PDB file of C-alpha atoms and ligand atoms in Angstrom:
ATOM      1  CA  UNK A   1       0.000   0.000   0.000  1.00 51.00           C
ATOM      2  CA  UNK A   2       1.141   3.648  -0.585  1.00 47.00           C
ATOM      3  CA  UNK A   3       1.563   4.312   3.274  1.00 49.00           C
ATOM      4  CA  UNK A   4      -0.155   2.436   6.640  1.00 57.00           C
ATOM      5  CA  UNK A   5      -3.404   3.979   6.223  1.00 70.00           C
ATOM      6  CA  UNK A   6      -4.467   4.354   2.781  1.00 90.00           C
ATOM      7  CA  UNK A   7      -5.532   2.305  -0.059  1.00 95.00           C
ATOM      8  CA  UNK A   8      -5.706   3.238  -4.055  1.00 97.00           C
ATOM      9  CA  UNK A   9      -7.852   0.805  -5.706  1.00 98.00           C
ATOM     10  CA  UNK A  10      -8.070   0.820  -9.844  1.00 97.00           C
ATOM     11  CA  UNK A  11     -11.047  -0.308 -11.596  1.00 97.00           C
ATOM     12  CA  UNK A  12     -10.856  -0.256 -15.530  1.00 94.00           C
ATOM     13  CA  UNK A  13     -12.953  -1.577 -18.047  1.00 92.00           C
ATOM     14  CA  UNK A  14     -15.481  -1.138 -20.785  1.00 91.00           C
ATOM     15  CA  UNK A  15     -19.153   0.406 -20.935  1.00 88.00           C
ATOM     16  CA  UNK A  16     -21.835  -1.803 -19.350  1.00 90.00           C
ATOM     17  CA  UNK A  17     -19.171  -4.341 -17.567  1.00 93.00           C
ATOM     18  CA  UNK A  18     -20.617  -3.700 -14.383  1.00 93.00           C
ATOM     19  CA  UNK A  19     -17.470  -1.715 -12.843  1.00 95.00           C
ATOM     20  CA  UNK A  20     -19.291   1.533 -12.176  1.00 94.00           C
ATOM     21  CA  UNK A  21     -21.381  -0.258  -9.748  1.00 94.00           C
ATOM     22  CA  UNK A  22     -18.800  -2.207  -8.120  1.00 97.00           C
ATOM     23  CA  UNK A  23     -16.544   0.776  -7.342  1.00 98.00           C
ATOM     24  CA  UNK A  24     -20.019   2.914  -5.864  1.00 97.00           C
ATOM     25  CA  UNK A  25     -20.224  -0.200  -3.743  1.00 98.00           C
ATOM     26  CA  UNK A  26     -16.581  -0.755  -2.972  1.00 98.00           C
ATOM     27  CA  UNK A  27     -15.981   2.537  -1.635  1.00 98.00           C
ATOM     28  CA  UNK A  28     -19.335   3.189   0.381  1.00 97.00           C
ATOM     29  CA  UNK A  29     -18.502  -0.403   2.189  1.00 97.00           C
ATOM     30  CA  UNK A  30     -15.001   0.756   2.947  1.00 96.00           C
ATOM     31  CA  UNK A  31     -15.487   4.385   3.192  1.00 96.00           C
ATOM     32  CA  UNK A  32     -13.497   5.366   0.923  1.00 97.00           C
ATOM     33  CA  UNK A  33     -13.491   8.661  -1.608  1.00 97.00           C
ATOM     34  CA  UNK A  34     -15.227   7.306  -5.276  1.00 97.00           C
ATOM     35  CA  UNK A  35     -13.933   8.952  -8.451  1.00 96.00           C
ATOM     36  CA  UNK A  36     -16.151   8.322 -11.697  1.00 96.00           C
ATOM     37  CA  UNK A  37     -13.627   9.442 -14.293  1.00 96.00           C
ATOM     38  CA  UNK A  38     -16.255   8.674 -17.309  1.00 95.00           C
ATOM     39  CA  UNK A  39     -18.650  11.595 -15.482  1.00 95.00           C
ATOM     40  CA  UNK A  40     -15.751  14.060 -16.339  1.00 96.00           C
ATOM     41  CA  UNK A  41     -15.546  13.386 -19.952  1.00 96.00           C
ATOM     42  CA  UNK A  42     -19.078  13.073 -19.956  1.00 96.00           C
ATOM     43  CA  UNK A  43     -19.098  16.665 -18.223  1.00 96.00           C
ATOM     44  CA  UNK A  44     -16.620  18.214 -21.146  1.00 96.00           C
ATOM     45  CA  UNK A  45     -18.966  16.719 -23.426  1.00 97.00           C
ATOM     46  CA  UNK A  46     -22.088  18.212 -22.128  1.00 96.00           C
ATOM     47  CA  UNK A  47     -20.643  21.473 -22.273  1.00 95.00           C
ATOM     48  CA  UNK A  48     -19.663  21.219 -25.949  1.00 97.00           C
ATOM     49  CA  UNK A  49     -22.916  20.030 -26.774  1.00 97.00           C
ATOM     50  CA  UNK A  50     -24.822  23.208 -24.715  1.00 96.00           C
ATOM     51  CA  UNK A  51     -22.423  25.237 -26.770  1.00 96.00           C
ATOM     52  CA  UNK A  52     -23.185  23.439 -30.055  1.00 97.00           C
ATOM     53  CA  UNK A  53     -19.429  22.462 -30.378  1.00 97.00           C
ATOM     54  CA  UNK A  54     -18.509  19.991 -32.750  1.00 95.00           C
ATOM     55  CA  UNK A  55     -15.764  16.671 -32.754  1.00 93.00           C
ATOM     56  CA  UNK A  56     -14.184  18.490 -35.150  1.00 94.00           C
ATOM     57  CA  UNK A  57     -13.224  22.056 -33.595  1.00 96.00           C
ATOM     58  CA  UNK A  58     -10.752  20.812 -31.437  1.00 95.00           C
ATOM     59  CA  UNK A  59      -9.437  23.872 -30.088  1.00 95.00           C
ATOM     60  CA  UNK A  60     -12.845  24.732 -28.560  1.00 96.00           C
ATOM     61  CA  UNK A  61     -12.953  21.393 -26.699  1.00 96.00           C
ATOM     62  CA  UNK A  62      -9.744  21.932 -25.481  1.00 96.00           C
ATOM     63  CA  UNK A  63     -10.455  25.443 -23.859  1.00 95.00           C
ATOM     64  CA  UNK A  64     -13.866  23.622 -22.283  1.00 95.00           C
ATOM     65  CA  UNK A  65     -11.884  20.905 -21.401  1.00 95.00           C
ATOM     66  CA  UNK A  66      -9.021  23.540 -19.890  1.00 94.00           C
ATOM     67  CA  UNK A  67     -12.110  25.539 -18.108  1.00 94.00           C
ATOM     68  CA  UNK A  68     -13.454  22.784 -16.661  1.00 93.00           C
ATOM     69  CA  UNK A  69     -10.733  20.944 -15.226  1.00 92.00           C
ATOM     70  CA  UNK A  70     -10.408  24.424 -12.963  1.00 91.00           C
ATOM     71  CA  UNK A  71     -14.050  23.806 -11.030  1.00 89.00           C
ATOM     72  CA  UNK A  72     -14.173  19.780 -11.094  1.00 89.00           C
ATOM     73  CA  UNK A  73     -14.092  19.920  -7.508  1.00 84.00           C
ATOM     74  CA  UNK A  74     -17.098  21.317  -7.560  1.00 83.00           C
ATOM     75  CA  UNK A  75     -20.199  19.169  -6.496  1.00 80.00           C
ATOM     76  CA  UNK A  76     -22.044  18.207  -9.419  1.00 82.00           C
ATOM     77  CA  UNK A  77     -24.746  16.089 -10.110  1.00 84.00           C
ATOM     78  CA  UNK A  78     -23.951  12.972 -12.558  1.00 82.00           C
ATOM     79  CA  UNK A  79     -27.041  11.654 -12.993  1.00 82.00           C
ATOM     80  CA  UNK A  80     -27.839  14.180 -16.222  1.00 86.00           C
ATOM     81  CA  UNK A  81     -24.487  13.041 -17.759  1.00 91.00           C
ATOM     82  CA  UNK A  82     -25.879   9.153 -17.943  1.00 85.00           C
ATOM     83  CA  UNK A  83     -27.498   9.408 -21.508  1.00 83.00           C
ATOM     84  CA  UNK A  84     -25.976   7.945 -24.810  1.00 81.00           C
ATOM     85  CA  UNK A  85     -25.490  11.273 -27.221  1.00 89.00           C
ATOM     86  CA  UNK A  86     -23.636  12.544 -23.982  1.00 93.00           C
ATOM     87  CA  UNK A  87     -21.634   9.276 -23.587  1.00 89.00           C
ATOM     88  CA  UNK A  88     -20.765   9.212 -27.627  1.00 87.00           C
ATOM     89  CA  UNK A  89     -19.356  12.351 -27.571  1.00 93.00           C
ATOM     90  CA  UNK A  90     -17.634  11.544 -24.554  1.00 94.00           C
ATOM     91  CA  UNK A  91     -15.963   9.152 -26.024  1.00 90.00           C
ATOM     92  CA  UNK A  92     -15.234  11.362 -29.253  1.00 91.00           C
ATOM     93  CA  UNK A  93     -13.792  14.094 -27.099  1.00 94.00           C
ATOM     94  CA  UNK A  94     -11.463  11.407 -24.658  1.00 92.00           C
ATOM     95  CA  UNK A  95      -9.540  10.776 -27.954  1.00 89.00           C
ATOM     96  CA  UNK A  96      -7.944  14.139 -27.897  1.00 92.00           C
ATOM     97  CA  UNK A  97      -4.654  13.589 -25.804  1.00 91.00           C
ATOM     98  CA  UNK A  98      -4.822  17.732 -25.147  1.00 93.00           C
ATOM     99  CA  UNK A  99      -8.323  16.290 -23.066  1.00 94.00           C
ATOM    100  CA  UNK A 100      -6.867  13.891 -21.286  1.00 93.00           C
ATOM    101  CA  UNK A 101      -3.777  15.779 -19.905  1.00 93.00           C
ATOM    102  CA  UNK A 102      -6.116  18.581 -18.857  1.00 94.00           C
ATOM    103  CA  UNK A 103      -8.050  16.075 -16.986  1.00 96.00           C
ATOM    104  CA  UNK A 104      -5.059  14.082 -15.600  1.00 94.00           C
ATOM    105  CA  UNK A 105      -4.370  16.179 -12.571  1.00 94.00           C
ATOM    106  CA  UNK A 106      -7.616  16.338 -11.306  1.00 96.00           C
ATOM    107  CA  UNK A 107      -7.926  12.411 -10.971  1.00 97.00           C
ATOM    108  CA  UNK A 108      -4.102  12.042  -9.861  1.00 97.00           C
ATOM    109  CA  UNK A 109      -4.712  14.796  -7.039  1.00 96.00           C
ATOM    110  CA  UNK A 110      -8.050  13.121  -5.973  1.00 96.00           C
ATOM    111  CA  UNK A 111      -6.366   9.630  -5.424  1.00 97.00           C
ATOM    112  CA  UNK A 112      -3.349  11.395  -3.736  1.00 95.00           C
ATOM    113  CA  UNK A 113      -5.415  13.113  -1.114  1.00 94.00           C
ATOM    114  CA  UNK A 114      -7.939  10.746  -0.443  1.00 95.00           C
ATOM    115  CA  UNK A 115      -6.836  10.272   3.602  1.00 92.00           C
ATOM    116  CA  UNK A 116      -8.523   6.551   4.141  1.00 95.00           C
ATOM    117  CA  UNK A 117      -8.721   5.715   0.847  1.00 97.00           C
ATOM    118  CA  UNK A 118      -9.776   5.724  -3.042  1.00 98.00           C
ATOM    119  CA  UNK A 119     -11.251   4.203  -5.521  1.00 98.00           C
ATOM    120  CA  UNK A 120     -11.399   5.610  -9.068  1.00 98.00           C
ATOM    121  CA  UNK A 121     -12.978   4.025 -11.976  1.00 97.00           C
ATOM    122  CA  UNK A 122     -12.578   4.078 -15.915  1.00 95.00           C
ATOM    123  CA  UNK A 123     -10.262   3.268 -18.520  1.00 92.00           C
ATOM    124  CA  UNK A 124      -6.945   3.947 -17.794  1.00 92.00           C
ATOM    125  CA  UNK A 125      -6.601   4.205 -13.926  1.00 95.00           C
ATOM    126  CA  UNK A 126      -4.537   1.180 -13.405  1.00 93.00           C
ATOM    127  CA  UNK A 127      -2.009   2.053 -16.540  1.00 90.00           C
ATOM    128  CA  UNK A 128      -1.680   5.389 -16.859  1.00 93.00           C
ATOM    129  CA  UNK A 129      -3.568   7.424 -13.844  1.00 96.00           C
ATOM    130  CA  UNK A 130      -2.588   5.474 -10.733  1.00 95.00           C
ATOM    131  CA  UNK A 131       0.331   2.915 -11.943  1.00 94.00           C
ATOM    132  CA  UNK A 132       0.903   2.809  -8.594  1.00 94.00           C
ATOM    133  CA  UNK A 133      -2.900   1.683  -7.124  1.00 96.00           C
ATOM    134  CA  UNK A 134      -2.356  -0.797  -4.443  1.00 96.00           C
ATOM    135  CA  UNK A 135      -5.329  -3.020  -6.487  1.00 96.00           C
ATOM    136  CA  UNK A 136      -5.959  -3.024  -9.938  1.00 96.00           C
ATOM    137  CA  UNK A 137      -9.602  -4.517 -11.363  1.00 96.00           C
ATOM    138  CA  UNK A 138     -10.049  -5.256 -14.938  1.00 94.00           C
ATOM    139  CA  UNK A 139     -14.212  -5.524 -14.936  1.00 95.00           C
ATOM    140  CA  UNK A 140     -15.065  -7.038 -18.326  1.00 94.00           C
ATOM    141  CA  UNK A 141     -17.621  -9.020 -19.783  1.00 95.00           C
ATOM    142  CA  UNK A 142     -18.990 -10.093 -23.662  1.00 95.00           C
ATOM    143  CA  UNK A 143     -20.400  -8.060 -25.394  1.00 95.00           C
ATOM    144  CA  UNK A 144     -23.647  -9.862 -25.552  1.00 96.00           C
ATOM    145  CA  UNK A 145     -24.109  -9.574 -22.136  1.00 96.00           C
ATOM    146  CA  UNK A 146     -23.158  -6.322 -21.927  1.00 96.00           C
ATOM    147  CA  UNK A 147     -25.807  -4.903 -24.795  1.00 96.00           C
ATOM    148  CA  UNK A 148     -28.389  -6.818 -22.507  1.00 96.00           C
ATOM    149  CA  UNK A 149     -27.611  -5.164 -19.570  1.00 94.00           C
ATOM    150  CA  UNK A 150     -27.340  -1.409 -21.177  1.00 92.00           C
ATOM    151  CA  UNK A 151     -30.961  -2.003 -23.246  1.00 94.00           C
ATOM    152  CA  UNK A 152     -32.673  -2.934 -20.029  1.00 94.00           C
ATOM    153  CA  UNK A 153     -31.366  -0.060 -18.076  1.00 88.00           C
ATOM    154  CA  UNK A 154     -32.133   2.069 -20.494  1.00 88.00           C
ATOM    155  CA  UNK A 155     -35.845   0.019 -20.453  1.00 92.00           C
ATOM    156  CA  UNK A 156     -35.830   0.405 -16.438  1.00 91.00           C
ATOM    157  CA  UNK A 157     -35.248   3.926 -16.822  1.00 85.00           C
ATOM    158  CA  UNK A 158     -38.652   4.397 -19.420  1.00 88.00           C
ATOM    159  CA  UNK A 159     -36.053   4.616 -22.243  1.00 86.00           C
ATOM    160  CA  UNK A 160     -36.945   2.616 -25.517  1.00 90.00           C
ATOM    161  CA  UNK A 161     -34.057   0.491 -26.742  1.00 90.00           C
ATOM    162  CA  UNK A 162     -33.569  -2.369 -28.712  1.00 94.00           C
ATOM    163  CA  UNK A 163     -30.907  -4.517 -27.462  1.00 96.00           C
ATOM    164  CA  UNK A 164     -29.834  -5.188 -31.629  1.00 96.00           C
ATOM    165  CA  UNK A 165     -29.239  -1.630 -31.486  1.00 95.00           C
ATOM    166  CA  UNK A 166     -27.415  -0.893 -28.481  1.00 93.00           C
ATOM    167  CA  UNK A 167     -25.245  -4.039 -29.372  1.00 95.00           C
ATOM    168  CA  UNK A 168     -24.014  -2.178 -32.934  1.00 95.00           C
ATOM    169  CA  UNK A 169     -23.475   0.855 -31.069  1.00 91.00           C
ATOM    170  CA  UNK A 170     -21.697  -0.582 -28.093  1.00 91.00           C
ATOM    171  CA  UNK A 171     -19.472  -2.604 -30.782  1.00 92.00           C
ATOM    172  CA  UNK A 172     -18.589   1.225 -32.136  1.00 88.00           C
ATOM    173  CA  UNK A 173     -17.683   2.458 -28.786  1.00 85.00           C
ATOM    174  CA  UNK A 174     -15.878  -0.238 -28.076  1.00 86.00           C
ATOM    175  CA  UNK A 175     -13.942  -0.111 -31.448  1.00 85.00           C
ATOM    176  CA  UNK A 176     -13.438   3.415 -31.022  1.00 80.00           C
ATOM    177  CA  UNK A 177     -12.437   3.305 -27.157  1.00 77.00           C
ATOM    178  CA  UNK A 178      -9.673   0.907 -27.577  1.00 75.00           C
ATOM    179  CA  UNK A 179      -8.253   2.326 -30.815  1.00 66.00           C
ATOM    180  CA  UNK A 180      -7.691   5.731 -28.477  1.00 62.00           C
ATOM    181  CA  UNK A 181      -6.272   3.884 -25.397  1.00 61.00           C
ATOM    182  CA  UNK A 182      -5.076   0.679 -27.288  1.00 57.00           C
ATOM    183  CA  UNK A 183      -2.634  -0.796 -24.811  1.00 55.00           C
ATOM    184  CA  UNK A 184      -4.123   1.006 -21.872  1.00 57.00           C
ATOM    185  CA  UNK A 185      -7.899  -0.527 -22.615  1.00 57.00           C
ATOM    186  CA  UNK A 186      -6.160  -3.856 -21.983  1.00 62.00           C
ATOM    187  CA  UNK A 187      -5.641  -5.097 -18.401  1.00 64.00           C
ATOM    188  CA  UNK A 188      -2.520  -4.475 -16.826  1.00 65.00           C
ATOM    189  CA  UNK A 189       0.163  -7.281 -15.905  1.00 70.00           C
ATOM    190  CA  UNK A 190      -0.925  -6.647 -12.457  1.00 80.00           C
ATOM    191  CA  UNK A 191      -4.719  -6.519 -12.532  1.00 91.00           C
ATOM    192  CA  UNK A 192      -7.344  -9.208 -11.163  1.00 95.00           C
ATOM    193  CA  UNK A 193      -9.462  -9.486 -14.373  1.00 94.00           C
ATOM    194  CA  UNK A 194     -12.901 -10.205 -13.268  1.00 96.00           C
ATOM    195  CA  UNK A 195     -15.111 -11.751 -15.910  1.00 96.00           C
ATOM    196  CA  UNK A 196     -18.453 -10.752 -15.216  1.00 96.00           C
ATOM    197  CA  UNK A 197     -20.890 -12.197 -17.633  1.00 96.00           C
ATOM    198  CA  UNK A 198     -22.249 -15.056 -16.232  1.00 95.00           C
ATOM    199  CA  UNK A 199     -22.202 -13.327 -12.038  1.00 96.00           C
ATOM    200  CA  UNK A 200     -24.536 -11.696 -10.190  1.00 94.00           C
ATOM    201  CA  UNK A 201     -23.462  -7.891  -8.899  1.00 94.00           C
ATOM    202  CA  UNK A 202     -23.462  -9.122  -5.322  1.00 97.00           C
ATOM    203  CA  UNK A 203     -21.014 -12.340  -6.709  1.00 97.00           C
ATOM    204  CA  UNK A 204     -18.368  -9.424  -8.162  1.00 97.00           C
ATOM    205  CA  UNK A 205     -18.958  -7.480  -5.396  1.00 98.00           C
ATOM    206  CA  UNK A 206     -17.659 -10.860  -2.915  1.00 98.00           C
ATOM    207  CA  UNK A 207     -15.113 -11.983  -5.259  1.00 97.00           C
ATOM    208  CA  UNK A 208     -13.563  -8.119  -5.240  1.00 98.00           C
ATOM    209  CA  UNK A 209     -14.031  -8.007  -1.414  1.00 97.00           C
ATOM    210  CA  UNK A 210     -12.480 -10.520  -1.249  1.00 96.00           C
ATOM    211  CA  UNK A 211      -9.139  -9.785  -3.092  1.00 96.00           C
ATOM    212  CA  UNK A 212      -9.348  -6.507  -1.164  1.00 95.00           C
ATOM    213  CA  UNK A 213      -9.584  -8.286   2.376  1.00 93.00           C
ATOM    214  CA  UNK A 214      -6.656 -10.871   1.569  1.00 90.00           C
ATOM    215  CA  UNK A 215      -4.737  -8.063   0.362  1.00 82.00           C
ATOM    216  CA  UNK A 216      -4.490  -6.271   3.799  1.00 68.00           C
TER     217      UNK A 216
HETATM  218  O1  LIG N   1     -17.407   5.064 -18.442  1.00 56.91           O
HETATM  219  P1  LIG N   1     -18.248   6.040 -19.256  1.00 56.91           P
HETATM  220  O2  LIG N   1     -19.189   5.377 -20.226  1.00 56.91           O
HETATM  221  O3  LIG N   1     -18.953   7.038 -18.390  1.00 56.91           O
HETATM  222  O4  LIG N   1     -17.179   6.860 -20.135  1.00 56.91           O
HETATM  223  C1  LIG N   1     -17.563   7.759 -21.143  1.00 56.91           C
HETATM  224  C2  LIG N   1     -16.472   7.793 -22.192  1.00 56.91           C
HETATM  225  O5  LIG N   1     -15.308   8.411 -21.650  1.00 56.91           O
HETATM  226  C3  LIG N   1     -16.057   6.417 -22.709  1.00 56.91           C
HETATM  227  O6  LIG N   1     -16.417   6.252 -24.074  1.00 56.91           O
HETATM  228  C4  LIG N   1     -14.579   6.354 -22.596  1.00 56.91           C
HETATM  229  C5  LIG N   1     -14.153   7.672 -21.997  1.00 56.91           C
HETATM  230  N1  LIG N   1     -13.313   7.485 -20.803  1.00 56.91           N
HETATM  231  C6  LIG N   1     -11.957   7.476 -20.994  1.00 56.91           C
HETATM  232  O7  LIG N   1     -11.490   7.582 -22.137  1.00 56.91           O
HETATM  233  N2  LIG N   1     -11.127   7.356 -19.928  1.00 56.91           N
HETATM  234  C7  LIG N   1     -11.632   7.236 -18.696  1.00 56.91           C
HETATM  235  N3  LIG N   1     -10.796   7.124 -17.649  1.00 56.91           N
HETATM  236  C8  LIG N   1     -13.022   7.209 -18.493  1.00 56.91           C
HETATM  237  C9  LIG N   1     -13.852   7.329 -19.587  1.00 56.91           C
END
């Protein structure tokens, strides 16, 4: 661990694996800080969309991007970030490297000054955010499984999807996500890849536990 007291844990892996919920859980049953890093893309691409900003003007998502990564401490509520044009241009705008470094600090300070401890998740926490996390997840599961889970949250949430739909665009995302991070999409020599398409939420959440528990 990084001293005595405190704990960096890692969770990487793509959209609809089921690590969102598992590091929510993780750190409200340890008390530790939880760091969404999606929600700040997502939050850079809200604000180009309310400002009618398109992929292609770069240099105006780089001065949102710059903007924002002055008032991300600020409370904000992610639950109007959770909607698929904001997620799609989220992932357009995280393939601009300029985006990324402006957002780097922000999630390398939160993990450093989290006093009991932290738990960030994304894409790239375990390779190039916190290289140092004391664990590193890899939360994955197939893509079948994860189109079925994304159409019926979208159902529970009064949302009409078709899960042949969200399947081609999830295959999209997917393509395009790991063309951006390529080596860092893929788990790290040092991760505990956690393949979670045939487990129940409260199975991942034991089996991570778990690893946590034996770990200290
Ligand atoms: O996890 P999410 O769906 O909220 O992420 C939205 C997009 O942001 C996703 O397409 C990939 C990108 N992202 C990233 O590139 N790096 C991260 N650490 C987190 C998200």
């Amino acid at each position: 661990m990084t001293d005595t007291q405190k704990i960096v844990i890692a969770i990487d892996g793509p959209a609809a694996s089921g690590k969102g919920s598992l590091a929510r859980t993780l750190a409200a049953q340890f008390g530790y800080d939880f760091l969404d890093t999606g929600a700040l893309y997502r939050r850079v691409a809200l604000k180009c969309i309310e400002n009618d900003i398109k992929p292609e003007e770069i240099d105006k998502i780089t001065t949102v991007s710059a903007d924002l990564s002055q008032n991300l401490h600020e409370k904000y509520d992610d639950s109007t970030l959770r909607n698929d044009k904001i997620g799609d241009m989220a992932s357009i705008v995280a393939q601009i490297p300029q985006i990324r470094r402006n957002l780097d600090d922000f999630q390398r300070n939160f993990a450093k000054s989290a006093k009991k401890g932290a738990v960030l998740d994304g894409r790239d926490i375990g390779t190039v955010i916190c290289p140092e996390a004391d664990i590193k997840f890899f939360i994955t599961a197939s893509i079948e499984k994860r189109a079925e889970r994304r159409t019926l949250e979208l159902q529970s949430r009064g949302i009409e999807a078709k899960q042949s739909t969200v399947l081609a665009e999830m295959r999209e995302r997917d393509l395009r996500d790991s063309i951006r991070l390529n080596e860092h999409l893929k788990p790290d020599h040092d991760c505990h890849v956690i393949d979670t398409s045939d487990m129940t939420p409260q199975e991942v959440l034991d089996t991570a536990t778990k690893i946590i528990k034996d770990r200290s």
